[in-house]
């Protein structure tokens, strides 16, 4: 088992290990440790998480969130601009432009 560092002799003992409370707790702990709340992304391993934390999209996201938390919100409705997490349509990473020309029509809300 990659998560628990347990080696099994056969498939039956491996499946028995997966049913233990120890394994289930280790899986939950790894899921919490490999989730980026700022970017709302789940990674499959701690290595992927470390790589993500060093990436430009994560860094840009953190800069955006810090500036937003320091009073960078728009007027009206309690300082919120009402445009969602990334403003209108996203930062433009990875996905192509959508029909609306703003990086897609899917919005992410706080």
Backbone as XML, in Angstrom:
<?xml version="1.0"?>
<chain id="A" units="angstrom">
  <residue number="1" name="UNK">
    <atom name="N" x="0.852" y="-1.172" z="0.000"/>
    <atom name="CA" x="0.000" y="0.000" z="0.000"/>
    <atom name="C" x="0.901" y="1.239" z="0.000"/>
  </residue>
  <residue number="2" name="UNK">
    <atom name="N" x="0.776" y="2.066" z="-1.012"/>
    <atom name="CA" x="1.616" y="3.257" z="-1.149"/>
    <atom name="C" x="1.403" y="4.226" z="-0.003"/>
  </residue>
  <residue number="3" name="UNK">
    <atom name="N" x="0.178" y="4.377" z="0.434"/>
    <atom name="CA" x="-0.144" y="5.368" z="1.457"/>
    <atom name="C" x="0.372" y="4.948" z="2.833"/>
  </residue>
  <residue number="4" name="UNK">
    <atom name="N" x="0.175" y="3.695" z="3.174"/>
    <atom name="CA" x="0.539" y="3.205" z="4.516"/>
    <atom name="C" x="1.922" y="2.568" z="4.582"/>
  </residue>
  <residue number="5" name="UNK">
    <atom name="N" x="2.557" y="2.372" z="3.445"/>
    <atom name="CA" x="3.847" y="1.670" z="3.366"/>
    <atom name="C" x="3.746" y="0.257" z="3.913"/>
  </residue>
  <residue number="6" name="UNK">
    <atom name="N" x="2.679" y="-0.425" z="3.564"/>
    <atom name="CA" x="2.461" y="-1.808" z="3.962"/>
    <atom name="C" x="2.573" y="-2.683" z="2.727"/>
  </residue>
  <residue number="7" name="UNK">
    <atom name="N" x="3.350" y="-3.784" z="2.847"/>
    <atom name="CA" x="3.450" y="-4.739" z="1.745"/>
    <atom name="C" x="2.665" y="-5.985" z="2.107"/>
  </residue>
  <residue number="8" name="UNK">
    <atom name="N" x="1.873" y="-6.439" z="1.164"/>
    <atom name="CA" x="1.044" y="-7.624" z="1.392"/>
    <atom name="C" x="1.592" y="-8.796" z="0.594"/>
  </residue>
  <residue number="9" name="UNK">
    <atom name="N" x="1.352" y="-9.983" z="1.124"/>
    <atom name="CA" x="1.819" y="-11.198" z="0.449"/>
    <atom name="C" x="0.951" y="-11.546" z="-0.746"/>
  </residue>
  <residue number="10" name="UNK">
    <atom name="N" x="-0.334" y="-11.254" z="-0.617"/>
    <atom name="CA" x="-1.258" y="-11.581" z="-1.704"/>
    <atom name="C" x="-2.395" y="-10.564" z="-1.735"/>
  </residue>
  <residue number="11" name="UNK">
    <atom name="N" x="-3.247" y="-10.709" z="-2.732"/>
    <atom name="CA" x="-4.341" y="-9.764" z="-2.921"/>
    <atom name="C" x="-5.332" y="-9.816" z="-1.761"/>
  </residue>
  <residue number="12" name="UNK">
    <atom name="N" x="-5.551" y="-10.971" z="-1.213"/>
    <atom name="CA" x="-6.500" y="-11.108" z="-0.106"/>
    <atom name="C" x="-6.056" y="-10.302" z="1.116"/>
  </residue>
  <residue number="13" name="UNK">
    <atom name="N" x="-4.783" y="-10.394" z="1.465"/>
    <atom name="CA" x="-4.297" y="-9.634" z="2.625"/>
    <atom name="C" x="-4.269" y="-8.129" z="2.317"/>
  </residue>
  <residue number="14" name="UNK">
    <atom name="N" x="-4.034" y="-7.771" z="1.051"/>
    <atom name="CA" x="-4.068" y="-6.365" z="0.673"/>
    <atom name="C" x="-5.479" y="-5.807" z="0.813"/>
  </residue>
  <residue number="15" name="UNK">
    <atom name="N" x="-6.462" y="-6.551" z="0.358"/>
    <atom name="CA" x="-7.854" y="-6.109" z="0.477"/>
    <atom name="C" x="-8.279" y="-6.032" z="1.940"/>
  </residue>
  <residue number="16" name="UNK">
    <atom name="N" x="-7.779" y="-6.955" z="2.765"/>
    <atom name="CA" x="-8.074" y="-6.903" z="4.195"/>
    <atom name="C" x="-7.458" y="-5.646" z="4.813"/>
  </residue>
  <residue number="17" name="UNK">
    <atom name="N" x="-6.249" y="-5.295" z="4.364"/>
    <atom name="CA" x="-5.603" y="-4.077" z="4.865"/>
    <atom name="C" x="-6.430" y="-2.848" z="4.489"/>
  </residue>
  <residue number="18" name="UNK">
    <atom name="N" x="-6.955" y="-2.814" z="3.280"/>
    <atom name="CA" x="-7.722" y="-1.656" z="2.833"/>
    <atom name="C" x="-8.985" y="-1.440" z="3.661"/>
  </residue>
  <residue number="19" name="UNK">
    <atom name="N" x="-9.480" y="-2.479" z="4.316"/>
    <atom name="CA" x="-10.681" y="-2.355" z="5.145"/>
    <atom name="C" x="-10.382" y="-1.900" z="6.572"/>
  </residue>
  <residue number="20" name="UNK">
    <atom name="N" x="-9.114" y="-1.770" z="6.930"/>
    <atom name="CA" x="-8.780" y="-1.396" z="8.308"/>
    <atom name="C" x="-8.998" y="0.108" z="8.535"/>
  </residue>
  <residue number="21" name="UNK">
    <atom name="N" x="-9.254" y="0.458" z="9.781"/>
    <atom name="CA" x="-9.415" y="1.860" z="10.149"/>
    <atom name="C" x="-8.119" y="2.643" z="9.938"/>
  </residue>
  <residue number="22" name="UNK">
    <atom name="N" x="-6.984" y="1.978" z="10.152"/>
    <atom name="CA" x="-5.690" y="2.615" z="9.951"/>
    <atom name="C" x="-5.539" y="3.097" z="8.508"/>
  </residue>
  <residue number="23" name="UNK">
    <atom name="N" x="-5.861" y="2.224" z="7.556"/>
    <atom name="CA" x="-5.744" y="2.577" z="6.136"/>
    <atom name="C" x="-6.712" y="3.698" z="5.775"/>
  </residue>
  <residue number="24" name="UNK">
    <atom name="N" x="-7.940" y="3.597" z="6.257"/>
    <atom name="CA" x="-8.936" y="4.625" z="5.942"/>
    <atom name="C" x="-8.525" y="5.986" z="6.503"/>
  </residue>
  <residue number="25" name="UNK">
    <atom name="N" x="-7.951" y="6.005" z="7.704"/>
    <atom name="CA" x="-7.476" y="7.261" z="8.291"/>
    <atom name="C" x="-6.287" y="7.809" z="7.507"/>
  </residue>
  <residue number="26" name="UNK">
    <atom name="N" x="-5.399" y="6.929" z="7.047"/>
    <atom name="CA" x="-4.246" y="7.368" z="6.267"/>
    <atom name="C" x="-4.683" y="7.963" z="4.928"/>
  </residue>
  <residue number="27" name="UNK">
    <atom name="N" x="-5.689" y="7.383" z="4.313"/>
    <atom name="CA" x="-6.220" y="7.905" z="3.047"/>
    <atom name="C" x="-6.811" y="9.300" z="3.269"/>
  </residue>
  <residue number="28" name="UNK">
    <atom name="N" x="-7.593" y="9.453" z="4.327"/>
    <atom name="CA" x="-8.192" y="10.766" z="4.636"/>
    <atom name="C" x="-7.108" y="11.815" z="4.888"/>
  </residue>
  <residue number="29" name="UNK">
    <atom name="N" x="-6.071" y="11.441" z="5.631"/>
    <atom name="CA" x="-4.988" y="12.377" z="5.933"/>
    <atom name="C" x="-4.261" y="12.787" z="4.653"/>
  </residue>
  <residue number="30" name="UNK">
    <atom name="N" x="-4.046" y="11.836" z="3.743"/>
    <atom name="CA" x="-3.374" y="12.173" z="2.490"/>
    <atom name="C" x="-4.253" y="13.075" z="1.625"/>
  </residue>
  <residue number="31" name="UNK">
    <atom name="N" x="-5.537" y="12.833" z="1.607"/>
    <atom name="CA" x="-6.438" y="13.690" z="0.823"/>
    <atom name="C" x="-6.403" y="15.129" z="1.328"/>
  </residue>
  <residue number="32" name="UNK">
    <atom name="N" x="-6.408" y="15.288" z="2.641"/>
    <atom name="CA" x="-6.334" y="16.642" z="3.197"/>
    <atom name="C" x="-4.993" y="17.299" z="2.881"/>
  </residue>
  <residue number="33" name="UNK">
    <atom name="N" x="-3.920" y="16.500" z="2.907"/>
    <atom name="CA" x="-2.579" y="17.035" z="2.668"/>
    <atom name="C" x="-2.321" y="17.324" z="1.187"/>
  </residue>
  <residue number="34" name="UNK">
    <atom name="N" x="-3.138" y="16.790" z="0.299"/>
    <atom name="CA" x="-2.911" y="16.979" z="-1.132"/>
    <atom name="C" x="-4.033" y="17.774" z="-1.788"/>
  </residue>
  <residue number="35" name="UNK">
    <atom name="N" x="-4.696" y="18.627" z="-1.004"/>
    <atom name="CA" x="-5.749" y="19.482" z="-1.558"/>
    <atom name="C" x="-5.325" y="20.934" z="-1.422"/>
  </residue>
  <residue number="36" name="UNK">
    <atom name="N" x="-5.369" y="21.663" z="-2.515"/>
    <atom name="CA" x="-5.041" y="23.089" z="-2.498"/>
    <atom name="C" x="-6.352" y="23.862" z="-2.406"/>
  </residue>
  <residue number="37" name="UNK">
    <atom name="N" x="-6.589" y="24.468" z="-1.262"/>
    <atom name="CA" x="-7.827" y="25.225" z="-1.068"/>
    <atom name="C" x="-7.871" y="26.463" z="-1.945"/>
  </residue>
  <residue number="38" name="UNK">
    <atom name="N" x="-6.750" y="27.109" z="-2.139"/>
    <atom name="CA" x="-6.722" y="28.329" z="-2.937"/>
    <atom name="C" x="-7.140" y="28.061" z="-4.376"/>
  </residue>
  <residue number="39" name="UNK">
    <atom name="N" x="-6.646" y="26.975" z="-4.941"/>
    <atom name="CA" x="-6.939" y="26.654" z="-6.345"/>
    <atom name="C" x="-8.099" y="25.672" z="-6.491"/>
  </residue>
  <residue number="40" name="UNK">
    <atom name="N" x="-8.555" y="25.141" z="-5.363"/>
    <atom name="CA" x="-9.628" y="24.148" z="-5.353"/>
    <atom name="C" x="-9.305" y="22.945" z="-6.232"/>
  </residue>
  <residue number="41" name="UNK">
    <atom name="N" x="-8.124" y="22.359" z="-5.980"/>
    <atom name="CA" x="-7.666" y="21.204" z="-6.753"/>
    <atom name="C" x="-7.201" y="20.109" z="-5.811"/>
  </residue>
  <residue number="42" name="UNK">
    <atom name="N" x="-7.555" y="18.871" z="-6.157"/>
    <atom name="CA" x="-7.114" y="17.700" z="-5.415"/>
    <atom name="C" x="-6.024" y="17.014" z="-6.220"/>
  </residue>
  <residue number="43" name="UNK">
    <atom name="N" x="-4.928" y="16.663" z="-5.574"/>
    <atom name="CA" x="-3.827" y="15.976" z="-6.235"/>
    <atom name="C" x="-3.737" y="14.549" z="-5.724"/>
  </residue>
  <residue number="44" name="UNK">
    <atom name="N" x="-3.096" y="13.694" z="-6.516"/>
    <atom name="CA" x="-3.075" y="12.270" z="-6.176"/>
    <atom name="C" x="-1.893" y="11.881" z="-5.311"/>
  </residue>
  <residue number="45" name="UNK">
    <atom name="N" x="-0.932" y="12.770" z="-5.146"/>
    <atom name="CA" x="0.216" y="12.424" z="-4.316"/>
    <atom name="C" x="0.835" y="13.687" z="-3.730"/>
  </residue>
  <residue number="46" name="UNK">
    <atom name="N" x="1.586" y="13.537" z="-2.653"/>
    <atom name="CA" x="2.284" y="14.687" z="-2.075"/>
    <atom name="C" x="3.288" y="15.307" z="-3.053"/>
  </residue>
  <residue number="47" name="UNK">
    <atom name="N" x="3.873" y="14.488" z="-3.927"/>
    <atom name="CA" x="4.822" y="15.003" z="-4.917"/>
    <atom name="C" x="4.112" y="15.959" z="-5.867"/>
  </residue>
  <residue number="48" name="UNK">
    <atom name="N" x="2.948" y="15.563" z="-6.358"/>
    <atom name="CA" x="2.181" y="16.443" z="-7.235"/>
    <atom name="C" x="1.798" y="17.730" z="-6.513"/>
  </residue>
  <residue number="49" name="UNK">
    <atom name="N" x="1.447" y="17.624" z="-5.254"/>
    <atom name="CA" x="1.082" y="18.805" z="-4.476"/>
    <atom name="C" x="2.259" y="19.767" z="-4.371"/>
  </residue>
  <residue number="50" name="UNK">
    <atom name="N" x="3.460" y="19.237" z="-4.070"/>
    <atom name="CA" x="4.650" y="20.088" z="-3.984"/>
    <atom name="C" x="4.924" y="20.786" z="-5.311"/>
  </residue>
  <residue number="51" name="UNK">
    <atom name="N" x="4.807" y="20.041" z="-6.413"/>
    <atom name="CA" x="5.026" y="20.638" z="-7.731"/>
    <atom name="C" x="4.007" y="21.737" z="-8.000"/>
  </residue>
  <residue number="52" name="UNK">
    <atom name="N" x="2.756" y="21.490" z="-7.616"/>
    <atom name="CA" x="1.714" y="22.498" z="-7.808"/>
    <atom name="C" x="2.014" y="23.755" z="-6.999"/>
  </residue>
  <residue number="53" name="UNK">
    <atom name="N" x="2.436" y="23.585" z="-5.751"/>
    <atom name="CA" x="2.711" y="24.735" z="-4.889"/>
    <atom name="C" x="3.834" y="25.613" z="-5.440"/>
  </residue>
  <residue number="54" name="UNK">
    <atom name="N" x="4.709" y="25.034" z="-6.244"/>
    <atom name="CA" x="5.811" y="25.785" z="-6.848"/>
    <atom name="C" x="5.459" y="26.322" z="-8.238"/>
  </residue>
  <residue number="55" name="UNK">
    <atom name="N" x="4.255" y="26.050" z="-8.725"/>
    <atom name="CA" x="3.886" y="26.416" z="-10.095"/>
    <atom name="C" x="3.449" y="27.877" z="-10.207"/>
  </residue>
  <residue number="56" name="UNK">
    <atom name="N" x="3.548" y="28.406" z="-11.414"/>
    <atom name="CA" x="3.135" y="29.785" z="-11.681"/>
    <atom name="C" x="1.627" y="29.972" z="-11.494"/>
  </residue>
  <residue number="57" name="UNK">
    <atom name="N" x="0.766" y="29.065" z="-11.979"/>
    <atom name="CA" x="-0.672" y="29.274" z="-11.749"/>
    <atom name="C" x="-1.030" y="29.363" z="-10.265"/>
  </residue>
  <residue number="58" name="UNK">
    <atom name="N" x="-0.398" y="28.546" z="-9.423"/>
    <atom name="CA" x="-0.679" y="28.612" z="-7.985"/>
    <atom name="C" x="-0.171" y="29.935" z="-7.413"/>
  </residue>
  <residue number="59" name="UNK">
    <atom name="N" x="1.022" y="30.321" z="-7.809"/>
    <atom name="CA" x="1.579" y="31.590" z="-7.320"/>
    <atom name="C" x="0.683" y="32.760" z="-7.729"/>
  </residue>
  <residue number="60" name="UNK">
    <atom name="N" x="0.247" y="32.772" z="-8.990"/>
    <atom name="CA" x="-0.628" y="33.847" z="-9.463"/>
    <atom name="C" x="-1.947" y="33.855" z="-8.699"/>
  </residue>
  <residue number="61" name="UNK">
    <atom name="N" x="-2.464" y="32.691" z="-8.400"/>
    <atom name="CA" x="-3.715" y="32.584" z="-7.655"/>
    <atom name="C" x="-3.558" y="33.160" z="-6.246"/>
  </residue>
  <residue number="62" name="UNK">
    <atom name="N" x="-2.426" y="32.858" z="-5.616"/>
    <atom name="CA" x="-2.175" y="33.366" z="-4.273"/>
    <atom name="C" x="-2.042" y="34.884" z="-4.291"/>
  </residue>
  <residue number="63" name="UNK">
    <atom name="N" x="-1.371" y="35.437" z="-5.285"/>
    <atom name="CA" x="-1.245" y="36.886" z="-5.405"/>
    <atom name="C" x="-2.632" y="37.508" z="-5.554"/>
  </residue>
  <residue number="64" name="UNK">
    <atom name="N" x="-3.455" y="36.894" z="-6.404"/>
    <atom name="CA" x="-4.808" y="37.394" z="-6.612"/>
    <atom name="C" x="-5.613" y="37.370" z="-5.316"/>
  </residue>
  <residue number="65" name="UNK">
    <atom name="N" x="-5.574" y="36.262" z="-4.592"/>
    <atom name="CA" x="-6.346" y="36.141" z="-3.353"/>
    <atom name="C" x="-5.853" y="37.119" z="-2.289"/>
  </residue>
  <residue number="66" name="UNK">
    <atom name="N" x="-4.547" y="37.305" z="-2.205"/>
    <atom name="CA" x="-4.012" y="38.259" z="-1.226"/>
    <atom name="C" x="-4.444" y="39.681" z="-1.549"/>
  </residue>
  <residue number="67" name="UNK">
    <atom name="N" x="-4.387" y="40.048" z="-2.817"/>
    <atom name="CA" x="-4.798" y="41.409" z="-3.188"/>
    <atom name="C" x="-6.287" y="41.598" z="-2.960"/>
  </residue>
  <residue number="68" name="UNK">
    <atom name="N" x="-7.052" y="40.569" z="-3.182"/>
    <atom name="CA" x="-8.496" y="40.630" z="-2.976"/>
    <atom name="C" x="-8.830" y="40.771" z="-1.498"/>
  </residue>
  <residue number="69" name="UNK">
    <atom name="N" x="-8.095" y="40.077" z="-0.652"/>
    <atom name="CA" x="-8.339" y="40.138" z="0.793"/>
    <atom name="C" x="-7.856" y="41.437" z="1.416"/>
  </residue>
  <residue number="70" name="UNK">
    <atom name="N" x="-7.036" y="42.185" z="0.708"/>
    <atom name="CA" x="-6.529" y="43.452" z="1.239"/>
    <atom name="C" x="-7.356" y="44.625" z="0.756"/>
  </residue>
  <residue number="71" name="UNK">
    <atom name="N" x="-8.604" y="44.383" z="0.415"/>
    <atom name="CA" x="-9.496" y="45.472" z="0.054"/>
    <atom name="C" x="-9.574" y="45.759" z="-1.422"/>
  </residue>
  <residue number="72" name="UNK">
    <atom name="N" x="-9.204" y="44.804" z="-2.262"/>
    <atom name="CA" x="-9.245" y="45.017" z="-3.698"/>
    <atom name="C" x="-10.604" y="44.749" z="-4.307"/>
  </residue>
  <residue number="73" name="UNK">
    <atom name="N" x="-11.652" y="44.549" z="-3.479"/>
    <atom name="CA" x="-12.986" y="44.258" z="-3.999"/>
    <atom name="C" x="-13.619" y="45.473" z="-4.636"/>
  </residue>
  <residue number="74" name="UNK">
    <atom name="N" x="-14.608" y="45.243" z="-5.485"/>
    <atom name="CA" x="-15.285" y="46.337" z="-6.168"/>
    <atom name="C" x="-16.322" y="46.995" z="-5.291"/>
  </residue>
  <residue number="75" name="UNK">
    <atom name="N" x="-17.009" y="47.984" z="-5.839"/>
    <atom name="CA" x="-18.022" y="48.734" z="-5.084"/>
    <atom name="C" x="-19.321" y="47.945" z="-5.003"/>
  </residue>
  <residue number="76" name="UNK">
    <atom name="N" x="-20.138" y="48.301" z="-4.053"/>
    <atom name="CA" x="-21.454" y="47.683" z="-3.912"/>
    <atom name="C" x="-21.387" y="46.346" z="-3.216"/>
  </residue>
  <residue number="77" name="UNK">
    <atom name="N" x="-22.485" y="45.876" z="-2.754"/>
    <atom name="CA" x="-22.651" y="44.575" z="-2.120"/>
    <atom name="C" x="-21.521" y="44.210" z="-1.172"/>
  </residue>
  <residue number="78" name="UNK">
    <atom name="N" x="-21.202" y="45.090" z="-0.263"/>
    <atom name="CA" x="-20.232" y="44.762" z="0.777"/>
    <atom name="C" x="-18.810" y="44.617" z="0.277"/>
  </residue>
  <residue number="79" name="UNK">
    <atom name="N" x="-18.435" y="45.331" z="-0.758"/>
    <atom name="CA" x="-17.062" y="45.272" z="-1.238"/>
    <atom name="C" x="-16.802" y="44.177" z="-2.243"/>
  </residue>
  <residue number="80" name="UNK">
    <atom name="N" x="-17.824" y="43.455" z="-2.633"/>
    <atom name="CA" x="-17.630" y="42.393" z="-3.605"/>
    <atom name="C" x="-18.113" y="42.862" z="-4.962"/>
  </residue>
  <residue number="81" name="UNK">
    <atom name="N" x="-17.395" y="42.485" z="-5.964"/>
    <atom name="CA" x="-17.772" y="42.922" z="-7.301"/>
    <atom name="C" x="-18.885" y="42.063" z="-7.877"/>
  </residue>
  <residue number="82" name="UNK">
    <atom name="N" x="-19.129" y="40.878" z="-7.278"/>
    <atom name="CA" x="-20.191" y="40.007" z="-7.767"/>
    <atom name="C" x="-19.827" y="39.251" z="-9.024"/>
  </residue>
  <residue number="83" name="UNK">
    <atom name="N" x="-18.532" y="39.201" z="-9.360"/>
    <atom name="CA" x="-18.134" y="38.533" z="-10.585"/>
    <atom name="C" x="-17.516" y="37.165" z="-10.357"/>
  </residue>
  <residue number="84" name="UNK">
    <atom name="N" x="-17.546" y="36.619" z="-9.167"/>
    <atom name="CA" x="-17.005" y="35.289" z="-8.946"/>
    <atom name="C" x="-15.543" y="35.343" z="-8.552"/>
  </residue>
  <residue number="85" name="UNK">
    <atom name="N" x="-14.968" y="34.162" z="-8.423"/>
    <atom name="CA" x="-13.609" y="34.039" z="-7.921"/>
    <atom name="C" x="-12.559" y="34.701" z="-8.810"/>
  </residue>
  <residue number="86" name="UNK">
    <atom name="N" x="-12.627" y="34.482" z="-10.116"/>
    <atom name="CA" x="-11.593" y="34.976" z="-11.014"/>
    <atom name="C" x="-12.003" y="36.238" z="-11.735"/>
  </residue>
  <residue number="87" name="UNK">
    <atom name="N" x="-13.051" y="36.871" z="-11.305"/>
    <atom name="CA" x="-13.560" y="37.970" z="-12.110"/>
    <atom name="C" x="-14.399" y="37.365" z="-13.219"/>
  </residue>
  <residue number="88" name="UNK">
    <atom name="N" x="-14.309" y="37.857" z="-14.395"/>
    <atom name="CA" x="-15.151" y="37.368" z="-15.479"/>
    <atom name="C" x="-14.428" y="36.323" z="-16.308"/>
  </residue>
  <residue number="89" name="UNK">
    <atom name="N" x="-14.656" y="35.041" z="-16.017"/>
    <atom name="CA" x="-14.223" y="33.978" z="-16.898"/>
    <atom name="C" x="-12.881" y="33.340" z="-16.613"/>
  </residue>
  <residue number="90" name="UNK">
    <atom name="N" x="-12.066" y="33.832" z="-15.735"/>
    <atom name="CA" x="-10.854" y="33.128" z="-15.377"/>
    <atom name="C" x="-9.584" y="33.853" z="-15.763"/>
  </residue>
  <residue number="91" name="UNK">
    <atom name="N" x="-8.466" y="33.207" z="-15.411"/>
    <atom name="CA" x="-7.161" y="33.781" z="-15.662"/>
    <atom name="C" x="-6.605" y="33.383" z="-17.024"/>
  </residue>
  <residue number="92" name="UNK">
    <atom name="N" x="-7.273" y="32.467" z="-17.704"/>
    <atom name="CA" x="-6.839" y="32.083" z="-19.030"/>
    <atom name="C" x="-5.784" y="30.998" z="-19.053"/>
  </residue>
  <residue number="93" name="UNK">
    <atom name="N" x="-5.587" y="30.244" z="-17.982"/>
    <atom name="CA" x="-4.613" y="29.166" z="-17.982"/>
    <atom name="C" x="-5.235" y="27.894" z="-18.513"/>
  </residue>
  <residue number="94" name="UNK">
    <atom name="N" x="-4.499" y="27.176" z="-19.320"/>
    <atom name="CA" x="-4.866" y="25.829" z="-19.710"/>
    <atom name="C" x="-5.971" y="25.725" z="-20.736"/>
  </residue>
  <residue number="95" name="UNK">
    <atom name="N" x="-7.124" y="26.165" z="-20.455"/>
    <atom name="CA" x="-8.253" y="25.978" z="-21.356"/>
    <atom name="C" x="-8.297" y="27.099" z="-22.382"/>
  </residue>
  <residue number="96" name="UNK">
    <atom name="N" x="-8.818" y="26.759" z="-23.554"/>
    <atom name="CA" x="-8.953" y="27.768" z="-24.597"/>
    <atom name="C" x="-10.091" y="28.722" z="-24.288"/>
  </residue>
  <residue number="97" name="UNK">
    <atom name="N" x="-10.202" y="29.743" z="-25.063"/>
    <atom name="CA" x="-11.275" y="30.716" z="-24.884"/>
    <atom name="C" x="-12.604" y="30.068" z="-25.237"/>
  </residue>
  <residue number="98" name="UNK">
    <atom name="N" x="-13.603" y="30.339" z="-24.452"/>
    <atom name="CA" x="-14.942" y="29.814" z="-24.699"/>
    <atom name="C" x="-15.707" y="30.674" z="-25.680"/>
  </residue>
  <residue number="99" name="UNK">
    <atom name="N" x="-16.968" y="30.342" z="-25.858"/>
    <atom name="CA" x="-17.813" y="31.085" z="-26.785"/>
    <atom name="C" x="-17.947" y="32.547" z="-26.391"/>
  </residue>
  <residue number="100" name="UNK">
    <atom name="N" x="-17.886" y="32.790" z="-25.094"/>
    <atom name="CA" x="-18.068" y="34.173" z="-24.645"/>
    <atom name="C" x="-16.788" y="35.001" z="-24.752"/>
  </residue>
  <residue number="101" name="UNK">
    <atom name="N" x="-15.664" y="34.359" z="-25.161"/>
    <atom name="CA" x="-14.418" y="35.096" z="-25.329"/>
    <atom name="C" x="-13.708" y="35.427" z="-24.031"/>
  </residue>
  <residue number="102" name="UNK">
    <atom name="N" x="-14.202" y="34.911" z="-22.910"/>
    <atom name="CA" x="-13.616" y="35.224" z="-21.603"/>
    <atom name="C" x="-13.078" y="33.988" z="-20.900"/>
  </residue>
  <residue number="103" name="UNK">
    <atom name="N" x="-12.597" y="33.002" z="-21.652"/>
    <atom name="CA" x="-12.023" y="31.825" z="-21.025"/>
    <atom name="C" x="-13.060" y="30.805" z="-20.622"/>
  </residue>
  <residue number="104" name="UNK">
    <atom name="N" x="-14.249" y="30.878" z="-21.156"/>
    <atom name="CA" x="-15.285" y="29.912" z="-20.828"/>
    <atom name="C" x="-16.404" y="30.546" z="-20.040"/>
  </residue>
  <residue number="105" name="UNK">
    <atom name="N" x="-17.504" y="29.881" z="-20.011"/>
    <atom name="CA" x="-18.664" y="30.462" z="-19.334"/>
    <atom name="C" x="-18.810" y="29.973" z="-17.905"/>
  </residue>
  <residue number="106" name="UNK">
    <atom name="N" x="-17.984" y="29.006" z="-17.475"/>
    <atom name="CA" x="-18.095" y="28.466" z="-16.133"/>
    <atom name="C" x="-17.491" y="29.436" z="-15.139"/>
  </residue>
  <residue number="107" name="UNK">
    <atom name="N" x="-18.235" y="29.818" z="-14.137"/>
    <atom name="CA" x="-17.734" y="30.713" z="-13.098"/>
    <atom name="C" x="-17.495" y="29.944" z="-11.818"/>
  </residue>
  <residue number="108" name="UNK">
    <atom name="N" x="-16.527" y="30.378" z="-11.067"/>
    <atom name="CA" x="-16.262" y="29.782" z="-9.765"/>
    <atom name="C" x="-16.583" y="30.824" z="-8.718"/>
  </residue>
  <residue number="109" name="UNK">
    <atom name="N" x="-17.385" y="30.435" z="-7.760"/>
    <atom name="CA" x="-17.845" y="31.369" z="-6.737"/>
    <atom name="C" x="-17.190" y="31.076" z="-5.414"/>
  </residue>
  <residue number="110" name="UNK">
    <atom name="N" x="-17.072" y="32.090" z="-4.594"/>
    <atom name="CA" x="-16.483" y="31.951" z="-3.260"/>
    <atom name="C" x="-17.422" y="31.187" z="-2.356"/>
  </residue>
</chain>
